[in-house]
PDB file of C-alpha atoms in Angstrom:
ATOM      1  CA  MET A   1      19.583 -11.375 -21.461  1.00 78.00           C
ATOM      2  CA  SER A   2      21.712 -11.623 -18.280  1.00 85.00           C
ATOM      3  CA  ASP A   3      20.904 -14.539 -16.386  1.00 92.00           C
ATOM      4  CA  TRP A   4      20.130 -12.290 -13.067  1.00 97.00           C
ATOM      5  CA  LYS A   5      17.755 -10.611 -14.922  1.00 97.00           C
ATOM      6  CA  LYS A   6      15.858 -13.811 -15.855  1.00 97.00           C
ATOM      7  CA  ASP A   7      15.743 -14.446 -12.034  1.00 97.00           C
ATOM      8  CA  ASN A   8      14.945 -11.243 -10.530  1.00 98.00           C
ATOM      9  CA  THR A   9      11.923 -10.581  -8.633  1.00 98.00           C
ATOM     10  CA  THR A  10      10.227  -7.560 -10.211  1.00 98.00           C
ATOM     11  CA  LEU A  11      11.098  -8.787 -14.054  1.00 98.00           C
ATOM     12  CA  LYS A  12       9.727 -12.364 -13.072  1.00 98.00           C
ATOM     13  CA  ILE A  13       6.440 -10.609 -12.041  1.00 98.00           C
ATOM     14  CA  LEU A  14       6.102  -7.836 -15.176  1.00 98.00           C
ATOM     15  CA  ARG A  15       6.866 -10.468 -17.541  1.00 98.00           C
ATOM     16  CA  ALA A  16       4.255 -12.824 -16.337  1.00 98.00           C
ATOM     17  CA  ALA A  17       1.686  -9.916 -16.475  1.00 98.00           C
ATOM     18  CA  GLU A  18       2.172  -8.843 -20.137  1.00 97.00           C
ATOM     19  CA  LYS A  19       2.178 -12.312 -20.753  1.00 97.00           C
ATOM     20  CA  GLY A  20      -1.256 -12.947 -18.707  1.00 98.00           C
ATOM     21  CA  LYS A  21      -2.609  -9.996 -19.723  1.00 97.00           C
ATOM     22  CA  TYR A  22      -3.926  -8.034 -16.331  1.00 98.00           C
ATOM     23  CA  GLY A  23      -2.250  -5.397 -13.975  1.00 98.00           C
ATOM     24  CA  VAL A  24       0.442  -5.484 -11.019  1.00 98.00           C
ATOM     25  CA  LEU A  25      -0.351  -3.203  -8.068  1.00 98.00           C
ATOM     26  CA  SER A  26       2.929  -1.845  -7.125  1.00 98.00           C
ATOM     27  CA  THR A  27       1.959  -0.099  -3.871  1.00 98.00           C
ATOM     28  CA  ILE A  28       3.647   2.847  -1.872  1.00 97.00           C
ATOM     29  CA  ALA A  29       4.027   1.620   2.012  1.00 98.00           C
ATOM     30  CA  TYR A  30       5.603   3.890   4.435  1.00 97.00           C
ATOM     31  CA  ASN A  31       5.538   1.615   7.736  1.00 97.00           C
ATOM     32  CA  VAL A  32       6.037  -2.187   8.550  1.00 98.00           C
ATOM     33  CA  ASP A  33       2.403  -2.394   9.239  1.00 97.00           C
ATOM     34  CA  HIS A  34       1.510  -1.404   5.833  1.00 98.00           C
ATOM     35  CA  VAL A  35       3.872  -4.053   4.341  1.00 98.00           C
ATOM     36  CA  ILE A  36       2.199  -6.952   6.736  1.00 98.00           C
ATOM     37  CA  SER A  37      -1.399  -5.644   5.115  1.00 98.00           C
ATOM     38  CA  MET A  38       0.033  -5.720   1.597  1.00 98.00           C
ATOM     39  CA  ILE A  39       1.506  -9.239   2.012  1.00 99.00           C
ATOM     40  CA  LYS A  40      -1.342 -10.495   3.837  1.00 98.00           C
ATOM     41  CA  ALA A  41      -3.954  -9.222   0.965  1.00 98.00           C
ATOM     42  CA  ALA A  42      -1.740 -10.627  -1.774  1.00 99.00           C
ATOM     43  CA  GLU A  43      -1.512 -13.995   0.072  1.00 99.00           C
ATOM     44  CA  ASN A  44      -5.389 -14.027   0.448  1.00 98.00           C
ATOM     45  CA  LYS A  45      -5.831 -12.668  -3.071  1.00 98.00           C
ATOM     46  CA  ARG A  46      -3.122 -15.478  -4.794  1.00 98.00           C
ATOM     47  CA  SER A  47      -1.875 -12.387  -6.606  1.00 99.00           C
ATOM     48  CA  PRO A  48       1.770 -11.154  -7.017  1.00 99.00           C
ATOM     49  CA  LEU A  49       2.393  -7.703  -5.771  1.00 99.00           C
ATOM     50  CA  ILE A  50       5.438  -5.038  -5.942  1.00 99.00           C
ATOM     51  CA  ILE A  51       6.034  -3.626  -2.740  1.00 98.00           C
ATOM     52  CA  GLN A  52       7.452   0.449  -3.541  1.00 98.00           C
ATOM     53  CA  MET A  53       9.273   2.576  -0.985  1.00 98.00           C
ATOM     54  CA  PHE A  54      10.367   6.389  -1.121  1.00 96.00           C
ATOM     55  CA  PRO A  55      13.591   7.506  -0.492  1.00 96.00           C
ATOM     56  CA  TRP A  56      11.866   9.309   3.092  1.00 95.00           C
ATOM     57  CA  ALA A  57      11.772   5.022   3.779  1.00 96.00           C
ATOM     58  CA  ILE A  58      15.610   4.653   3.504  1.00 97.00           C
ATOM     59  CA  LEU A  59      16.991   7.927   5.668  1.00 95.00           C
ATOM     60  CA  HIS A  60      13.253   7.676   8.292  1.00 95.00           C
ATOM     61  CA  SER A  61      14.599   4.004   9.360  1.00 97.00           C
ATOM     62  CA  ASN A  62      18.176   4.023   8.234  1.00 97.00           C
ATOM     63  CA  GLY A  63      17.212   1.159   5.997  1.00 98.00           C
ATOM     64  CA  ASP A  64      15.857  -0.818   8.208  1.00 98.00           C
ATOM     65  CA  LEU A  65      12.183  -0.504   7.056  1.00 98.00           C
ATOM     66  CA  VAL A  66      13.825  -2.003   3.726  1.00 98.00           C
ATOM     67  CA  ARG A  67      14.957  -5.062   5.346  1.00 98.00           C
ATOM     68  CA  CYS A  68      12.336  -5.677   6.865  1.00 98.00           C
ATOM     69  CA  ALA A  69      10.109  -5.606   3.851  1.00 98.00           C
ATOM     70  CA  SER A  70      12.572  -7.695   2.424  1.00 98.00           C
ATOM     71  CA  MET A  71      12.523  -9.964   4.626  1.00 98.00           C
ATOM     72  CA  LEU A  72       8.631 -10.572   4.954  1.00 98.00           C
ATOM     73  CA  ALA A  73       8.430 -10.607   1.032  1.00 98.00           C
ATOM     74  CA  LYS A  74      11.205 -13.511   0.703  1.00 98.00           C
ATOM     75  CA  ARG A  75       8.692 -15.637   3.175  1.00 98.00           C
ATOM     76  CA  ALA A  76       5.461 -14.769   1.480  1.00 98.00           C
ATOM     77  CA  SER A  77       3.774 -17.742  -0.536  1.00 98.00           C
ATOM     78  CA  VAL A  78       3.464 -15.575  -3.481  1.00 98.00           C
ATOM     79  CA  PRO A  79       5.711 -13.422  -5.317  1.00 98.00           C
ATOM     80  CA  VAL A  80       6.300 -10.103  -3.461  1.00 99.00           C
ATOM     81  CA  ALA A  81       9.338  -7.802  -5.163  1.00 99.00           C
ATOM     82  CA  ILE A  82      10.855  -4.773  -3.330  1.00 99.00           C
ATOM     83  CA  HIS A  83      11.125  -1.316  -5.121  1.00 98.00           C
ATOM     84  CA  LEU A  84      12.507   1.946  -4.877  1.00 98.00           C
ATOM     85  CA  ASP A  85      10.222   4.480  -6.551  1.00 96.00           C
ATOM     86  CA  HIS A  86      11.638   7.880  -7.487  1.00 94.00           C
ATOM     87  CA  CYS A  87      15.061   8.027  -6.100  1.00 96.00           C
ATOM     88  CA  GLN A  88      16.302  11.439  -7.413  1.00 93.00           C
ATOM     89  CA  ASP A  89      19.511  11.768  -5.766  1.00 95.00           C
ATOM     90  CA  PRO A  90      22.565  10.002  -7.138  1.00 96.00           C
ATOM     91  CA  LYS A  91      24.061   9.296  -3.650  1.00 97.00           C
ATOM     92  CA  LEU A  92      20.814   7.515  -2.813  1.00 97.00           C
ATOM     93  CA  VAL A  93      20.682   5.311  -5.769  1.00 98.00           C
ATOM     94  CA  GLU A  94      24.182   4.284  -4.949  1.00 98.00           C
ATOM     95  CA  LEU A  95      23.531   3.562  -0.978  1.00 98.00           C
ATOM     96  CA  ALA A  96      20.532   1.728  -2.178  1.00 98.00           C
ATOM     97  CA  ALA A  97      22.317  -0.819  -5.201  1.00 98.00           C
ATOM     98  CA  LYS A  98      25.274  -1.282  -3.067  1.00 98.00           C
ATOM     99  CA  GLU A  99      23.507  -1.949   0.619  1.00 98.00           C
ATOM    100  CA  LEU A 100      19.791  -2.540   0.341  1.00 98.00           C
ATOM    101  CA  PRO A 101      18.044  -5.528  -0.882  1.00 98.00           C
ATOM    102  CA  PHE A 102      15.528  -4.063  -3.483  1.00 98.00           C
ATOM    103  CA  ASP A 103      15.024  -5.854  -6.522  1.00 98.00           C
ATOM    104  CA  SER A 104      14.609  -2.473  -8.495  1.00 98.00           C
ATOM    105  CA  ILE A 105      15.111   0.850  -8.449  1.00 98.00           C
ATOM    106  CA  MET A 106      13.256   3.875 -10.146  1.00 98.00           C
ATOM    107  CA  VAL A 107      16.592   5.801 -11.166  1.00 97.00           C
ATOM    108  CA  ASP A 108      14.193   9.095 -11.566  1.00 93.00           C
ATOM    109  CA  MET A 109      16.917  12.145 -12.865  1.00 91.00           C
ATOM    110  CA  SER A 110      13.829  13.952 -14.794  1.00 83.00           C
ATOM    111  CA  HIS A 111      13.809  17.080 -12.082  1.00 81.00           C
ATOM    112  CA  TYR A 112      17.173  17.739 -14.863  1.00 85.00           C
ATOM    113  CA  GLU A 113      17.323  18.976 -18.192  1.00 83.00           C
ATOM    114  CA  LYS A 114      17.531  16.153 -20.821  1.00 85.00           C
ATOM    115  CA  GLU A 115      20.950  15.514 -21.371  1.00 91.00           C
ATOM    116  CA  GLU A 116      21.791  15.576 -18.042  1.00 92.00           C
ATOM    117  CA  ASN A 117      18.925  13.552 -17.256  1.00 90.00           C
ATOM    118  CA  LEU A 118      20.275  10.756 -19.929  1.00 94.00           C
ATOM    119  CA  ALA A 119      23.831  10.785 -18.746  1.00 96.00           C
ATOM    120  CA  ARG A 120      23.275  10.260 -15.067  1.00 96.00           C
ATOM    121  CA  THR A 121      20.251   7.665 -16.037  1.00 97.00           C
ATOM    122  CA  LYS A 122      22.952   5.319 -17.838  1.00 97.00           C
ATOM    123  CA  GLU A 123      25.977   5.817 -15.422  1.00 98.00           C
ATOM    124  CA  LEU A 124      23.080   4.848 -12.441  1.00 98.00           C
ATOM    125  CA  VAL A 125      21.589   2.102 -14.649  1.00 98.00           C
ATOM    126  CA  LYS A 126      24.777   0.435 -14.954  1.00 98.00           C
ATOM    127  CA  LEU A 127      26.169   0.755 -11.697  1.00 98.00           C
ATOM    128  CA  CYS A 128      22.545  -0.817 -10.580  1.00 98.00           C
ATOM    129  CA  ASN A 129      23.026  -3.322 -12.952  1.00 98.00           C
ATOM    130  CA  GLU A 130      26.306  -4.195 -11.182  1.00 98.00           C
ATOM    131  CA  HIS A 131      24.411  -5.152  -7.913  1.00 98.00           C
ATOM    132  CA  HIS A 132      21.827  -7.035  -9.975  1.00 98.00           C
ATOM    133  CA  LYS A 133      18.836  -3.927  -9.350  1.00 98.00           C
ATOM    134  CA  ALA A 134      16.244  -3.546 -12.023  1.00 98.00           C
ATOM    135  CA  THR A 135      15.876  -0.388 -13.501  1.00 98.00           C
ATOM    136  CA  GLU A 136      13.220   2.285 -13.880  1.00 98.00           C
ATOM    137  CA  ALA A 137      13.172   5.584 -15.559  1.00 95.00           C
ATOM    138  CA  GLU A 138      10.891   7.959 -16.668  1.00 89.00           C
ATOM    139  CA  PRO A 139      11.380   9.183 -20.089  1.00 85.00           C
ATOM    140  CA  GLY A 140       9.414  12.886 -20.580  1.00 71.00           C
ATOM    141  CA  ARG A 141       8.563  14.735 -17.243  1.00 67.00           C
ATOM    142  CA  ILE A 142       5.105  13.624 -15.504  1.00 67.00           C
ATOM    143  CA  GLU A 143       4.121  16.719 -14.216  1.00 62.00           C
ATOM    144  CA  GLY A 144       2.880  17.223  -9.566  1.00 56.00           C
ATOM    145  CA  GLY A 145       4.076  16.095  -6.924  1.00 54.00           C
ATOM    146  CA  GLU A 146       3.206  13.473  -4.005  1.00 54.00           C
ATOM    147  CA  ASP A 147       4.439  13.104  -0.544  1.00 58.00           C
ATOM    148  CA  GLY A 148       7.669  11.560  -0.877  1.00 51.00           C
ATOM    149  CA  VAL A 149       8.731  12.825  -4.611  1.00 54.00           C
ATOM    150  CA  CYS A 150      10.408  16.012  -5.312  1.00 50.00           C
ATOM    151  CA  ASP A 151       7.660  18.403  -6.878  1.00 48.00           C
ATOM    152  CA  THR A 152       7.527  19.052 -10.520  1.00 46.00           C
ATOM    153  CA  ALA A 153       4.655  21.319 -10.461  1.00 45.00           C
ATOM    154  CA  ASP A 154       6.855  24.277 -11.842  1.00 43.00           C
ATOM    155  CA  LEU A 155       8.550  22.458 -14.409  1.00 40.00           C
ATOM    156  CA  GLU A 156       7.566  21.972 -17.841  1.00 46.00           C
ATOM    157  CA  GLY A 157       5.433  18.499 -18.445  1.00 55.00           C
ATOM    158  CA  ILE A 158       7.469  16.788 -21.375  1.00 75.00           C
ATOM    159  CA  LEU A 159       5.382  14.427 -22.853  1.00 86.00           C
ATOM    160  CA  THR A 160       7.393  10.577 -24.382  1.00 90.00           C
ATOM    161  CA  THR A 161       7.474   9.894 -27.577  1.00 90.00           C
ATOM    162  CA  PRO A 162       9.049   6.983 -29.701  1.00 93.00           C
ATOM    163  CA  GLU A 163      11.806   8.631 -30.272  1.00 94.00           C
ATOM    164  CA  GLU A 164      12.429  10.305 -26.807  1.00 91.00           C
ATOM    165  CA  ALA A 165      11.709   6.950 -25.301  1.00 94.00           C
ATOM    166  CA  LYS A 166      14.825   5.103 -27.505  1.00 96.00           C
ATOM    167  CA  LEU A 167      16.983   7.194 -25.507  1.00 95.00           C
ATOM    168  CA  PHE A 168      15.904   5.963 -22.872  1.00 95.00           C
ATOM    169  CA  ILE A 169      15.618   2.499 -23.752  1.00 97.00           C
ATOM    170  CA  GLU A 170      19.704   3.019 -24.573  1.00 97.00           C
ATOM    171  CA  THR A 171      20.886   3.912 -20.856  1.00 97.00           C
ATOM    172  CA  GLY A 172      20.595  -0.024 -20.334  1.00 97.00           C
ATOM    173  CA  ILE A 173      16.767   0.559 -18.091  1.00 98.00           C
ATOM    174  CA  ASP A 174      14.589  -2.484 -17.936  1.00 98.00           C
ATOM    175  CA  ILE A 175      11.250  -0.636 -16.939  1.00 98.00           C
ATOM    176  CA  LEU A 176       9.875   2.551 -19.116  1.00 97.00           C
ATOM    177  CA  ALA A 177       7.802   5.086 -16.970  1.00 95.00           C
ATOM    178  CA  PRO A 178       6.229   7.144 -19.740  1.00 94.00           C
ATOM    179  CA  ALA A 179       4.656  10.427 -19.580  1.00 90.00           C
ATOM    180  CA  ILE A 180       1.311  10.260 -21.145  1.00 92.00           C
ATOM    181  CA  GLY A 181      -0.410  13.182 -19.618  1.00 88.00           C
ATOM    182  CA  ASN A 182      -0.283  11.647 -16.164  1.00 89.00           C
ATOM    183  CA  PHE A 183      -0.338  13.244 -13.212  1.00 84.00           C
ATOM    184  CA  HIS A 184       1.623  12.725 -10.039  1.00 78.00           C
ATOM    185  CA  GLY A 185      -0.949  13.749  -6.917  1.00 80.00           C
ATOM    186  CA  ASP A 186      -4.641  14.309  -7.531  1.00 84.00           C
ATOM    187  CA  TYR A 187      -5.579  15.541 -10.648  1.00 85.00           C
ATOM    188  CA  PRO A 188      -7.758  18.268 -11.600  1.00 84.00           C
ATOM    189  CA  PRO A 189     -11.586  18.605 -11.406  1.00 87.00           C
ATOM    190  CA  SER A 190     -11.339  17.060 -15.298  1.00 86.00           C
ATOM    191  CA  GLY A 191      -9.690  13.882 -14.077  1.00 87.00           C
ATOM    192  CA  PRO A 192      -6.922  11.937 -15.750  1.00 90.00           C
ATOM    193  CA  GLN A 193      -7.023  12.965 -19.571  1.00 89.00           C
ATOM    194  CA  LEU A 194      -4.166  10.355 -21.007  1.00 93.00           C
ATOM    195  CA  ARG A 195      -2.515  10.080 -24.455  1.00 92.00           C
ATOM    196  CA  PHE A 196      -3.584   6.778 -25.232  1.00 95.00           C
ATOM    197  CA  ASP A 197      -2.460   7.752 -28.909  1.00 94.00           C
ATOM    198  CA  LEU A 198       1.129   7.881 -27.467  1.00 92.00           C
ATOM    199  CA  LEU A 199       0.945   4.710 -25.789  1.00 93.00           C
ATOM    200  CA  GLU A 200       0.076   2.838 -28.451  1.00 94.00           C
ATOM    201  CA  ASN A 201       2.821   4.279 -30.431  1.00 94.00           C
ATOM    202  CA  LEU A 202       5.238   3.126 -28.030  1.00 95.00           C
ATOM    203  CA  GLN A 203       4.181  -0.416 -28.459  1.00 94.00           C
ATOM    204  CA  PRO A 204       6.450  -1.502 -31.479  1.00 96.00           C
ATOM    205  CA  LEU A 205       9.235   0.042 -29.375  1.00 96.00           C
ATOM    206  CA  VAL A 206       8.961  -2.010 -26.421  1.00 97.00           C
ATOM    207  CA  LYS A 207       8.361  -4.824 -27.534  1.00 96.00           C
ATOM    208  CA  SER A 208      11.070  -5.107 -29.704  1.00 97.00           C
ATOM    209  CA  GLU A 209      13.523  -3.620 -27.157  1.00 96.00           C
ATOM    210  CA  ASP A 210      11.692  -6.419 -24.601  1.00 96.00           C
ATOM    211  CA  ILE A 211      11.106  -3.850 -21.872  1.00 98.00           C
ATOM    212  CA  ARG A 212       8.765  -3.580 -19.201  1.00 98.00           C
ATOM    213  CA  VAL A 213       5.788  -0.453 -19.165  1.00 98.00           C
ATOM    214  CA  CYS A 214       5.047   1.234 -15.661  1.00 97.00           C
ATOM    215  CA  LEU A 215       1.952   3.612 -15.534  1.00 96.00           C
ATOM    216  CA  HIS A 216       2.663   6.258 -12.791  1.00 94.00           C
ATOM    217  CA  GLY A 217      -0.038   9.045 -11.532  1.00 91.00           C
ATOM    218  CA  THR A 218      -3.125   6.660 -10.694  1.00 94.00           C
ATOM    219  CA  ASN A 219      -4.915   8.938  -8.235  1.00 91.00           C
ATOM    220  CA  ASP A 220      -8.751   9.219  -9.209  1.00 88.00           C
ATOM    221  CA  PHE A 221      -8.756   6.453 -11.480  1.00 94.00           C
ATOM    222  CA  THR A 222     -11.754   4.443 -12.555  1.00 96.00           C
ATOM    223  CA  PRO A 223     -11.447   0.636 -12.672  1.00 97.00           C
ATOM    224  CA  GLU A 224     -12.220   1.560 -16.639  1.00 97.00           C
ATOM    225  CA  LEU A 225      -9.277   3.468 -16.708  1.00 96.00           C
ATOM    226  CA  VAL A 226      -7.172   0.910 -15.613  1.00 97.00           C
ATOM    227  CA  HIS A 227      -8.373  -1.805 -17.908  1.00 97.00           C
ATOM    228  CA  ARG A 228      -7.429   0.193 -20.656  1.00 97.00           C
ATOM    229  CA  ASN A 229      -4.322   1.193 -19.557  1.00 97.00           C
ATOM    230  CA  ILE A 230      -3.889  -2.631 -18.958  1.00 97.00           C
ATOM    231  CA  GLU A 231      -4.386  -3.584 -22.726  1.00 96.00           C
ATOM    232  CA  TYR A 232      -2.063  -0.651 -24.070  1.00 94.00           C
ATOM    233  CA  GLY A 233       0.853  -3.418 -22.192  1.00 94.00           C
ATOM    234  CA  MET A 234       0.812  -1.429 -18.639  1.00 97.00           C
ATOM    235  CA  SER A 235       2.064  -4.091 -16.525  1.00 98.00           C
ATOM    236  CA  LYS A 236       3.336  -2.245 -13.030  1.00 98.00           C
ATOM    237  CA  ILE A 237       0.852   0.023 -12.025  1.00 98.00           C
ATOM    238  CA  ASN A 238       1.967   2.327  -9.504  1.00 97.00           C
ATOM    239  CA  VAL A 239      -0.209   2.905  -6.650  1.00 97.00           C
ATOM    240  CA  ASN A 240      -0.733   4.954  -3.275  1.00 95.00           C
ATOM    241  CA  LYS A 241      -3.489   7.308  -2.574  1.00 93.00           C
ATOM    242  CA  LEU A 242      -5.811   4.269  -4.809  1.00 95.00           C
ATOM    243  CA  VAL A 243      -4.974   1.864  -1.936  1.00 97.00           C
ATOM    244  CA  LEU A 244      -4.459   3.898   1.097  1.00 97.00           C
ATOM    245  CA  ASP A 245      -7.292   6.077   0.856  1.00 95.00           C
ATOM    246  CA  THR A 246     -10.062   4.733   2.997  1.00 97.00           C
ATOM    247  CA  HIS A 247      -6.764   3.355   5.846  1.00 97.00           C
ATOM    248  CA  LEU A 248      -6.057   6.858   6.281  1.00 94.00           C
ATOM    249  CA  GLU A 249      -9.451   8.478   6.390  1.00 97.00           C
ATOM    250  CA  PHE A 250     -10.344   5.826   8.953  1.00 97.00           C
ATOM    251  CA  PHE A 251      -7.174   6.322  10.663  1.00 93.00           C
ATOM    252  CA  GLU A 252      -7.546  10.405  11.109  1.00 94.00           C
ATOM    253  CA  GLU A 253     -11.205   9.765  11.905  1.00 97.00           C
ATOM    254  CA  SER A 254     -10.674   7.681  15.118  1.00 97.00           C
ATOM    255  CA  ALA A 255      -7.170   8.358  15.725  1.00 95.00           C
ATOM    256  CA  SER A 256      -8.482   9.713  18.935  1.00 95.00           C
ATOM    257  CA  LYS A 257     -11.252   7.504  19.563  1.00 97.00           C
ATOM    258  CA  LEU A 258      -9.730   3.857  19.532  1.00 97.00           C
ATOM    259  CA  PRO A 259      -6.833   2.233  21.767  1.00 97.00           C
ATOM    260  CA  LEU A 260      -4.205   2.254  19.747  1.00 96.00           C
ATOM    261  CA  THR A 261      -4.352  -1.697  19.302  1.00 97.00           C
ATOM    262  CA  ASP A 262      -7.822  -0.994  17.928  1.00 97.00           C
ATOM    263  CA  LEU A 263      -6.901   1.494  15.778  1.00 97.00           C
ATOM    264  CA  LEU A 264      -3.907  -0.401  13.803  1.00 96.00           C
ATOM    265  CA  ASP A 265      -5.798  -3.701  13.649  1.00 97.00           C
ATOM    266  CA  LYS A 266      -9.014  -1.884  12.114  1.00 97.00           C
ATOM    267  CA  SER A 267      -7.428   0.165   9.972  1.00 97.00           C
ATOM    268  CA  ASN A 268      -5.108  -2.735   8.578  1.00 97.00           C
ATOM    269  CA  GLU A 269      -8.240  -4.886   8.311  1.00 98.00           C
ATOM    270  CA  ILE A 270      -9.269  -2.058   5.577  1.00 98.00           C
ATOM    271  CA  LEU A 271      -6.102  -1.869   3.824  1.00 98.00           C
ATOM    272  CA  VAL A 272      -6.358  -5.267   3.177  1.00 98.00           C
ATOM    273  CA  SER A 273      -9.752  -5.137   2.305  1.00 98.00           C
ATOM    274  CA  ARG A 274      -8.891  -2.234  -0.724  1.00 98.00           C
ATOM    275  CA  MET A 275      -5.973  -4.124  -1.628  1.00 98.00           C
ATOM    276  CA  GLU A 276      -8.307  -6.983  -2.229  1.00 98.00           C
ATOM    277  CA  TYR A 277     -10.894  -5.250  -4.281  1.00 98.00           C
ATOM    278  CA  TRP A 278      -8.094  -3.629  -6.342  1.00 98.00           C
ATOM    279  CA  MET A 279      -6.215  -6.729  -6.888  1.00 98.00           C
ATOM    280  CA  ASP A 280      -9.852  -8.198  -8.639  1.00 98.00           C
ATOM    281  CA  VAL A 281     -10.044  -4.895 -10.267  1.00 98.00           C
ATOM    282  CA  PHE A 282      -6.208  -5.343 -12.112  1.00 98.00           C
ATOM    283  CA  ARG A 283      -6.839  -9.183 -12.674  1.00 98.00           C
ATOM    284  CA  SER A 284      -3.668 -10.366 -10.886  1.00 98.00           C
ATOM    285  CA  SER A 285      -5.967 -12.069  -8.089  1.00 98.00           C
ATOM    286  CA  ASN A 286      -5.439 -16.407  -8.601  1.00 98.00           C
ATOM    287  CA  LYS A 287      -2.380 -15.316 -10.685  1.00 98.00           C
ATOM    288  CA  ALA A 288       0.389 -16.400  -8.384  1.00 97.00           C
TER     289      ALA A 288
END
């Protein structure tokens, strides 16, 4: 293992989670208030945390939101990593790797057919590694779409087999985000129908190759479903609606009823509380 990978914040957090058999919240932040609230919850619970941003955050703020988040993460009293989620533009991957303080980047070329996906992923992983950024990729294709992610609803979902996963591991990635029936955005009325047999089949491969495993598509998850994924080795668990739901509902309901400062304070308190709840569920509380 490269020396920089031993010290990379994202990878250190995930290795510790695997060893301790807990999951780490990897939360999407859209603004500075989200970053502050998420770190506050992590400090309150003494929990490690990964804060994620979509490429939109770079474009929206010319990278300043990322820089601010990185500064706050470094000042936190618990381990906090900053991750770029679902970066689907090669030029933006290059910008993020060279110029922005991300600890890790998801190189998401899943909207291309497999051969081009693999070729582009390998090239971009090499670039990210040159700048000491850990990398994540999605073997197969997770269906659906959410705010900030290229919608793949019109593309066929492809489930991840060990053979498919091995091809992506050979590109040099550190984190594998398998397609096991998970779904970006809200699930159909039947709810999540995950293929745990696929996860079980991946275990020998990821252990032998020292690869971390990440779960995408957690909308509508129950605590029991979270626990089952952790039991199958999922250490990085991406969440969006799962922690932002009550915060955003309050914001929508109260926007015209409260002074702005009260609105921000109360909605952020709700976000902190929701984060703390899921940190307890993920069993990451008191692990930092």
